[in-house]
Amino acid sequence: MKNAKLIFAAICILQANAVSAIEISGNVIRKNKEASPASVYINGEEFAVASASGYFEGEVPEGDLTIFAEISLPNGTERSVPRTINVSADTTVQLTVAPLHSVIINSELPAGTYGPWLRIYQAVTPSEQLVATDLQALPQTALPTGGYSHRKKYDLPEGVYRVSLSAQTGKNGEQFIAWSGFEVTSETTSVTVNAEDEYFSYPSDL
């Protein structure tokens, strides 16, 4: 009787795992559309290594996950932009890896603001947030204009991005917000976002 209960419990566990396990598969390609045998990461852990044809597959639990691919080559690292997706059924994805570059973003803010945040998005529609940085945790530099700046290095695959810089003003709950677009290439070393960018808003009496 005891053995029968153990067997029944094991069957229930296997059935539960079978129900909750979802297959995710796809292909990893380079910008030139060639296949890439890159490693695929899910939620920060290596999930699979793509074949020479770029194909990968495996099982994941139902729910949200963040996926990207990365490969180290003799001339540098290539990585895809991380994507957060919800899986509730078998899912197929395509990951495009591109050369990874280090870019310094200079965030310049006017005097009288506080609690600044920098957020980076891929310049696509719809666009999801890729990075969010609490700038007040970083060293601060005074600007000749009376404002202040923060700088931080980010590793980003080649591509086009949007960045938002926001801070509190203390003026009836209004925020300083500046938006800027930039492209990451092999020539890109730094980007500056401030109130002179095309899209910005903050109280006129700040």
PDB file of C-alpha atoms in Angstrom:
ATOM      1  CA  MET A   1       0.000   0.000   0.000  1.00  0.00           C
ATOM      2  CA  LYS A   2       2.827   2.364   0.908  1.00  0.00           C
ATOM      3  CA  ASN A   3       4.599   1.647  -2.390  1.00  0.00           C
ATOM      4  CA  ALA A   4       1.388   2.283  -4.296  1.00  0.00           C
ATOM      5  CA  LYS A   5       1.035   5.700  -2.645  1.00  0.00           C
ATOM      6  CA  LEU A   6       4.627   6.590  -3.523  1.00  0.00           C
ATOM      7  CA  ILE A   7       4.100   5.558  -7.147  1.00  0.00           C
ATOM      8  CA  PHE A   8       0.882   7.578  -7.301  1.00  0.00           C
ATOM      9  CA  ALA A   9       2.660  10.644  -5.862  1.00  0.00           C
ATOM     10  CA  ALA A  10       5.493  10.302  -8.380  1.00  0.00           C
ATOM     11  CA  ILE A  11       2.985  10.088 -11.231  1.00  0.00           C
ATOM     12  CA  CYS A  12       1.250  13.242 -10.004  1.00  0.00           C
ATOM     13  CA  ILE A  13       4.563  15.121  -9.866  1.00  0.00           C
ATOM     14  CA  LEU A  14       5.485  14.012 -13.376  1.00  0.00           C
ATOM     15  CA  GLN A  15       2.052  15.024 -14.667  1.00  0.00           C
ATOM     16  CA  ALA A  16       2.327  18.444 -12.985  1.00  0.00           C
ATOM     17  CA  ASN A  17       5.754  18.998 -14.530  1.00  0.00           C
ATOM     18  CA  ALA A  18       4.467  17.910 -17.926  1.00  0.00           C
ATOM     19  CA  VAL A  19       1.586  20.374 -17.700  1.00  0.00           C
ATOM     20  CA  SER A  20       3.721  23.341 -16.564  1.00  0.00           C
ATOM     21  CA  ALA A  21       6.716  22.723 -18.865  1.00  0.00           C
ATOM     22  CA  ILE A  22       6.563  24.736 -22.089  1.00  0.00           C
ATOM     23  CA  GLU A  23       8.882  24.389 -25.047  1.00  0.00           C
ATOM     24  CA  ILE A  24      10.697  27.474 -26.256  1.00  0.00           C
ATOM     25  CA  SER A  25      12.701  27.270 -29.462  1.00  0.00           C
ATOM     26  CA  GLY A  26      14.105  29.593 -32.047  1.00  0.00           C
ATOM     27  CA  ASN A  27      17.036  30.773 -34.082  1.00  0.00           C
ATOM     28  CA  VAL A  28      19.984  33.047 -33.403  1.00  0.00           C
ATOM     29  CA  ILE A  29      21.194  35.125 -36.320  1.00  0.00           C
ATOM     30  CA  ARG A  30      23.720  37.898 -36.877  1.00  0.00           C
ATOM     31  CA  LYS A  31      22.964  41.332 -38.340  1.00  0.00           C
ATOM     32  CA  ASN A  32      23.982  40.033 -41.777  1.00  0.00           C
ATOM     33  CA  LYS A  33      21.371  37.235 -41.387  1.00  0.00           C
ATOM     34  CA  GLU A  34      24.026  34.504 -40.958  1.00  0.00           C
ATOM     35  CA  ALA A  35      23.331  31.832 -38.321  1.00  0.00           C
ATOM     36  CA  SER A  36      25.138  32.200 -34.996  1.00  0.00           C
ATOM     37  CA  PRO A  37      25.999  29.322 -32.598  1.00  0.00           C
ATOM     38  CA  ALA A  38      25.556  31.651 -29.635  1.00  0.00           C
ATOM     39  CA  SER A  39      24.697  30.773 -26.045  1.00  0.00           C
ATOM     40  CA  VAL A  40      21.110  31.560 -25.082  1.00  0.00           C
ATOM     41  CA  TYR A  41      20.399  32.949 -21.613  1.00  0.00           C
ATOM     42  CA  ILE A  42      17.080  33.003 -19.792  1.00  0.00           C
ATOM     43  CA  ASN A  43      16.704  35.055 -16.615  1.00  0.00           C
ATOM     44  CA  GLY A  44      20.476  35.493 -16.470  1.00  0.00           C
ATOM     45  CA  GLU A  45      21.384  31.790 -16.647  1.00  0.00           C
ATOM     46  CA  GLU A  46      22.672  29.847 -19.634  1.00  0.00           C
ATOM     47  CA  PHE A  47      19.738  27.939 -21.099  1.00  0.00           C
ATOM     48  CA  ALA A  48      21.093  26.432 -24.320  1.00  0.00           C
ATOM     49  CA  VAL A  49      23.798  26.701 -26.949  1.00  0.00           C
ATOM     50  CA  ALA A  50      22.523  27.197 -30.478  1.00  0.00           C
ATOM     51  CA  SER A  51      23.650  24.750 -33.142  1.00  0.00           C
ATOM     52  CA  ALA A  52      25.800  25.714 -36.119  1.00  0.00           C
ATOM     53  CA  SER A  53      22.544  26.544 -37.908  1.00  0.00           C
ATOM     54  CA  GLY A  54      21.535  28.860 -35.051  1.00  0.00           C
ATOM     55  CA  TYR A  55      18.707  26.642 -33.758  1.00  0.00           C
ATOM     56  CA  PHE A  56      18.013  26.050 -30.061  1.00  0.00           C
ATOM     57  CA  GLU A  57      15.225  24.554 -27.985  1.00  0.00           C
ATOM     58  CA  GLY A  58      14.379  23.573 -24.438  1.00  0.00           C
ATOM     59  CA  GLU A  59      11.676  23.627 -21.774  1.00  0.00           C
ATOM     60  CA  VAL A  60      10.763  26.504 -19.472  1.00  0.00           C
ATOM     61  CA  PRO A  61       8.069  27.021 -16.836  1.00  0.00           C
ATOM     62  CA  GLU A  62       5.024  29.109 -17.651  1.00  0.00           C
ATOM     63  CA  GLY A  63       5.311  32.832 -16.921  1.00  0.00           C
ATOM     64  CA  ASP A  64       7.516  35.827 -17.672  1.00  0.00           C
ATOM     65  CA  LEU A  65      11.128  35.384 -18.729  1.00  0.00           C
ATOM     66  CA  THR A  66      13.942  37.527 -20.091  1.00  0.00           C
ATOM     67  CA  ILE A  67      15.908  36.029 -22.958  1.00  0.00           C
ATOM     68  CA  PHE A  68      18.985  37.047 -24.928  1.00  0.00           C
ATOM     69  CA  ALA A  69      21.853  35.442 -26.849  1.00  0.00           C
ATOM     70  CA  GLU A  70      25.578  36.117 -26.609  1.00  0.00           C
ATOM     71  CA  ILE A  71      28.700  34.830 -28.313  1.00  0.00           C
ATOM     72  CA  SER A  72      32.393  35.664 -27.872  1.00  0.00           C
ATOM     73  CA  LEU A  73      34.297  36.006 -31.132  1.00  0.00           C
ATOM     74  CA  PRO A  74      37.983  36.722 -31.833  1.00  0.00           C
ATOM     75  CA  ASN A  75      37.129  40.339 -32.666  1.00  0.00           C
ATOM     76  CA  GLY A  76      34.757  40.915 -29.758  1.00  0.00           C
ATOM     77  CA  THR A  77      31.424  39.961 -28.204  1.00  0.00           C
ATOM     78  CA  GLU A  78      28.060  39.929 -29.949  1.00  0.00           C
ATOM     79  CA  ARG A  79      24.797  40.070 -27.994  1.00  0.00           C
ATOM     80  CA  SER A  80      21.108  40.422 -28.701  1.00  0.00           C
ATOM     81  CA  VAL A  81      18.931  43.005 -26.990  1.00  0.00           C
ATOM     82  CA  PRO A  82      17.263  41.337 -23.970  1.00  0.00           C
ATOM     83  CA  ARG A  83      13.549  40.660 -24.442  1.00  0.00           C
ATOM     84  CA  THR A  84      11.006  40.008 -21.712  1.00  0.00           C
ATOM     85  CA  ILE A  85       8.174  37.767 -22.864  1.00  0.00           C
ATOM     86  CA  ASN A  86       5.321  35.852 -21.290  1.00  0.00           C
ATOM     87  CA  VAL A  87       5.094  32.185 -22.224  1.00  0.00           C
ATOM     88  CA  SER A  88       1.881  30.240 -21.712  1.00  0.00           C
ATOM     89  CA  ALA A  89       2.224  27.905 -24.710  1.00  0.00           C
ATOM     90  CA  ASP A  90       5.022  26.585 -26.897  1.00  0.00           C
ATOM     91  CA  THR A  91       6.889  29.654 -28.139  1.00  0.00           C
ATOM     92  CA  THR A  92       9.261  30.422 -31.011  1.00  0.00           C
ATOM     93  CA  VAL A  93      11.616  33.417 -30.956  1.00  0.00           C
ATOM     94  CA  GLN A  94      14.311  34.899 -33.150  1.00  0.00           C
ATOM     95  CA  LEU A  95      17.322  36.525 -31.509  1.00  0.00           C
ATOM     96  CA  THR A  96      19.606  38.821 -33.507  1.00  0.00           C
ATOM     97  CA  VAL A  97      23.091  39.320 -32.103  1.00  0.00           C
ATOM     98  CA  ALA A  98      25.130  42.422 -32.913  1.00  0.00           C
ATOM     99  CA  PRO A  99      28.576  43.704 -31.876  1.00  0.00           C
ATOM    100  CA  LEU A 100      28.606  44.854 -28.250  1.00  0.00           C
ATOM    101  CA  HIS A 101      30.045  48.305 -27.479  1.00  0.00           C
ATOM    102  CA  SER A 102      30.690  50.266 -24.294  1.00  0.00           C
ATOM    103  CA  VAL A 103      29.008  53.689 -24.316  1.00  0.00           C
ATOM    104  CA  ILE A 104      29.240  56.377 -21.638  1.00  0.00           C
ATOM    105  CA  ILE A 105      25.995  58.284 -21.110  1.00  0.00           C
ATOM    106  CA  ASN A 106      26.347  61.754 -19.596  1.00  0.00           C
ATOM    107  CA  SER A 107      23.173  62.834 -17.822  1.00  0.00           C
ATOM    108  CA  GLU A 108      23.036  66.618 -17.336  1.00  0.00           C
ATOM    109  CA  LEU A 109      20.337  68.042 -15.076  1.00  0.00           C
ATOM    110  CA  PRO A 110      19.338  71.594 -14.139  1.00  0.00           C
ATOM    111  CA  ALA A 111      19.836  72.961 -10.628  1.00  0.00           C
ATOM    112  CA  GLY A 112      16.882  72.402  -8.338  1.00  0.00           C
ATOM    113  CA  THR A 113      16.189  68.834  -9.417  1.00  0.00           C
ATOM    114  CA  TYR A 114      16.742  65.712  -7.355  1.00  0.00           C
ATOM    115  CA  GLY A 115      16.251  61.937  -7.449  1.00  0.00           C
ATOM    116  CA  PRO A 116      17.268  61.491 -11.112  1.00  0.00           C
ATOM    117  CA  TRP A 117      16.684  58.286 -13.079  1.00  0.00           C
ATOM    118  CA  LEU A 118      17.980  57.231 -16.481  1.00  0.00           C
ATOM    119  CA  ARG A 119      16.039  54.700 -18.566  1.00  0.00           C
ATOM    120  CA  ILE A 120      17.095  53.140 -21.862  1.00  0.00           C
ATOM    121  CA  TYR A 121      14.719  51.722 -24.463  1.00  0.00           C
ATOM    122  CA  GLN A 122      15.205  50.147 -27.856  1.00  0.00           C
ATOM    123  CA  ALA A 123      13.941  52.547 -30.537  1.00  0.00           C
ATOM    124  CA  VAL A 124      11.144  50.298 -31.770  1.00  0.00           C
ATOM    125  CA  THR A 125       7.372  50.277 -31.332  1.00  0.00           C
ATOM    126  CA  PRO A 126       6.274  48.939 -28.942  1.00  0.00           C
ATOM    127  CA  SER A 127       9.379  49.537 -26.861  1.00  0.00           C
ATOM    128  CA  GLU A 128      10.202  47.944 -23.538  1.00  0.00           C
ATOM    129  CA  GLN A 129      12.564  49.305 -20.927  1.00  0.00           C
ATOM    130  CA  LEU A 130      16.011  47.729 -21.144  1.00  0.00           C
ATOM    131  CA  VAL A 131      17.837  49.512 -18.321  1.00  0.00           C
ATOM    132  CA  ALA A 132      16.825  51.690 -15.373  1.00  0.00           C
ATOM    133  CA  THR A 133      19.534  53.453 -13.339  1.00  0.00           C
ATOM    134  CA  ASP A 134      19.098  55.358 -10.086  1.00  0.00           C
ATOM    135  CA  LEU A 135      21.606  58.130 -10.843  1.00  0.00           C
ATOM    136  CA  GLN A 136      21.693  59.566  -7.332  1.00  0.00           C
ATOM    137  CA  ALA A 137      23.707  56.490  -6.305  1.00  0.00           C
ATOM    138  CA  LEU A 138      26.500  57.618  -8.678  1.00  0.00           C
ATOM    139  CA  PRO A 139      29.163  60.329  -8.246  1.00  0.00           C
ATOM    140  CA  GLN A 140      27.934  63.818  -9.115  1.00  0.00           C
ATOM    141  CA  THR A 141      29.786  66.553 -11.003  1.00  0.00           C
ATOM    142  CA  ALA A 142      28.874  70.264 -10.865  1.00  0.00           C
ATOM    143  CA  LEU A 143      28.267  71.963 -14.225  1.00  0.00           C
ATOM    144  CA  PRO A 144      29.305  75.546 -15.108  1.00  0.00           C
ATOM    145  CA  THR A 145      25.621  76.241 -15.835  1.00  0.00           C
ATOM    146  CA  GLY A 146      24.763  75.639 -12.187  1.00  0.00           C
ATOM    147  CA  GLY A 147      23.327  72.196 -12.763  1.00  0.00           C
ATOM    148  CA  TYR A 148      24.971  68.828 -12.217  1.00  0.00           C
ATOM    149  CA  SER A 149      25.731  65.655 -14.123  1.00  0.00           C
ATOM    150  CA  HIS A 150      26.155  61.919 -13.667  1.00  0.00           C
ATOM    151  CA  ARG A 151      27.929  59.532 -16.015  1.00  0.00           C
ATOM    152  CA  LYS A 152      27.737  55.779 -16.370  1.00  0.00           C
ATOM    153  CA  LYS A 153      29.049  53.215 -18.834  1.00  0.00           C
ATOM    154  CA  TYR A 154      26.634  50.807 -20.515  1.00  0.00           C
ATOM    155  CA  ASP A 155      27.333  47.793 -22.729  1.00  0.00           C
ATOM    156  CA  LEU A 156      24.857  47.854 -25.616  1.00  0.00           C
ATOM    157  CA  PRO A 157      24.578  45.929 -28.894  1.00  0.00           C
ATOM    158  CA  GLU A 158      24.794  47.987 -32.077  1.00  0.00           C
ATOM    159  CA  GLY A 159      21.435  49.579 -32.802  1.00  0.00           C
ATOM    160  CA  VAL A 160      19.220  52.595 -32.208  1.00  0.00           C
ATOM    161  CA  TYR A 161      18.008  53.506 -28.728  1.00  0.00           C
ATOM    162  CA  ARG A 162      15.932  56.072 -26.854  1.00  0.00           C
ATOM    163  CA  VAL A 163      16.875  57.342 -23.430  1.00  0.00           C
ATOM    164  CA  SER A 164      14.798  59.241 -20.884  1.00  0.00           C
ATOM    165  CA  LEU A 165      16.251  61.340 -18.097  1.00  0.00           C
ATOM    166  CA  SER A 166      13.859  62.293 -15.317  1.00  0.00           C
ATOM    167  CA  ALA A 167      14.057  63.968 -11.911  1.00  0.00           C
ATOM    168  CA  GLN A 168      11.843  65.535  -9.277  1.00  0.00           C
ATOM    169  CA  THR A 169      11.602  69.337  -9.148  1.00  0.00           C
ATOM    170  CA  GLY A 170       9.718  70.057  -5.947  1.00  0.00           C
ATOM    171  CA  LYS A 171       7.325  72.221  -7.969  1.00  0.00           C
ATOM    172  CA  ASN A 172       3.842  70.825  -7.244  1.00  0.00           C
ATOM    173  CA  GLY A 173       4.985  67.310  -8.000  1.00  0.00           C
ATOM    174  CA  GLU A 174       6.163  68.204 -11.522  1.00  0.00           C
ATOM    175  CA  GLN A 175       9.060  66.330 -13.082  1.00  0.00           C
ATOM    176  CA  PHE A 176      11.973  67.289 -15.262  1.00  0.00           C
ATOM    177  CA  ILE A 177      11.907  64.917 -18.244  1.00  0.00           C
ATOM    178  CA  ALA A 178      14.284  64.857 -21.214  1.00  0.00           C
ATOM    179  CA  TRP A 179      14.242  62.367 -24.095  1.00  0.00           C
ATOM    180  CA  SER A 180      17.039  61.696 -26.554  1.00  0.00           C
ATOM    181  CA  GLY A 181      17.711  59.207 -29.314  1.00  0.00           C
ATOM    182  CA  PHE A 182      21.106  57.790 -30.193  1.00  0.00           C
ATOM    183  CA  GLU A 183      22.715  55.099 -32.301  1.00  0.00           C
ATOM    184  CA  VAL A 184      25.353  52.691 -31.039  1.00  0.00           C
ATOM    185  CA  THR A 185      28.043  51.896 -33.614  1.00  0.00           C
ATOM    186  CA  SER A 186      31.725  51.068 -33.512  1.00  0.00           C
ATOM    187  CA  GLU A 187      32.337  54.847 -33.510  1.00  0.00           C
ATOM    188  CA  THR A 188      30.055  55.654 -30.564  1.00  0.00           C
ATOM    189  CA  THR A 189      31.918  56.374 -27.331  1.00  0.00           C
ATOM    190  CA  SER A 190      29.643  58.749 -25.417  1.00  0.00           C
ATOM    191  CA  VAL A 191      26.161  60.264 -25.453  1.00  0.00           C
ATOM    192  CA  THR A 192      24.840  63.313 -23.602  1.00  0.00           C
ATOM    193  CA  VAL A 193      21.212  63.876 -22.653  1.00  0.00           C
ATOM    194  CA  ASN A 194      20.045  67.197 -21.193  1.00  0.00           C
ATOM    195  CA  ALA A 195      17.351  69.889 -21.402  1.00  0.00           C
ATOM    196  CA  GLU A 196      18.581  70.961 -24.849  1.00  0.00           C
ATOM    197  CA  ASP A 197      17.351  67.741 -26.428  1.00  0.00           C
ATOM    198  CA  GLU A 198      14.418  67.844 -28.812  1.00  0.00           C
ATOM    199  CA  TYR A 199      11.864  66.493 -26.330  1.00  0.00           C
ATOM    200  CA  PHE A 200      11.946  67.807 -22.817  1.00  0.00           C
ATOM    201  CA  SER A 201       9.663  69.397 -20.240  1.00  0.00           C
ATOM    202  CA  TYR A 202      10.075  70.952 -16.840  1.00  0.00           C
ATOM    203  CA  PRO A 203       8.560  73.906 -14.934  1.00  0.00           C
ATOM    204  CA  SER A 204       9.524  77.245 -16.474  1.00  0.00           C
ATOM    205  CA  ASP A 205      10.169  78.770 -13.046  1.00  0.00           C
ATOM    206  CA  LEU A 206      12.628  76.036 -11.987  1.00  0.00           C
TER     207      LEU A 206
END
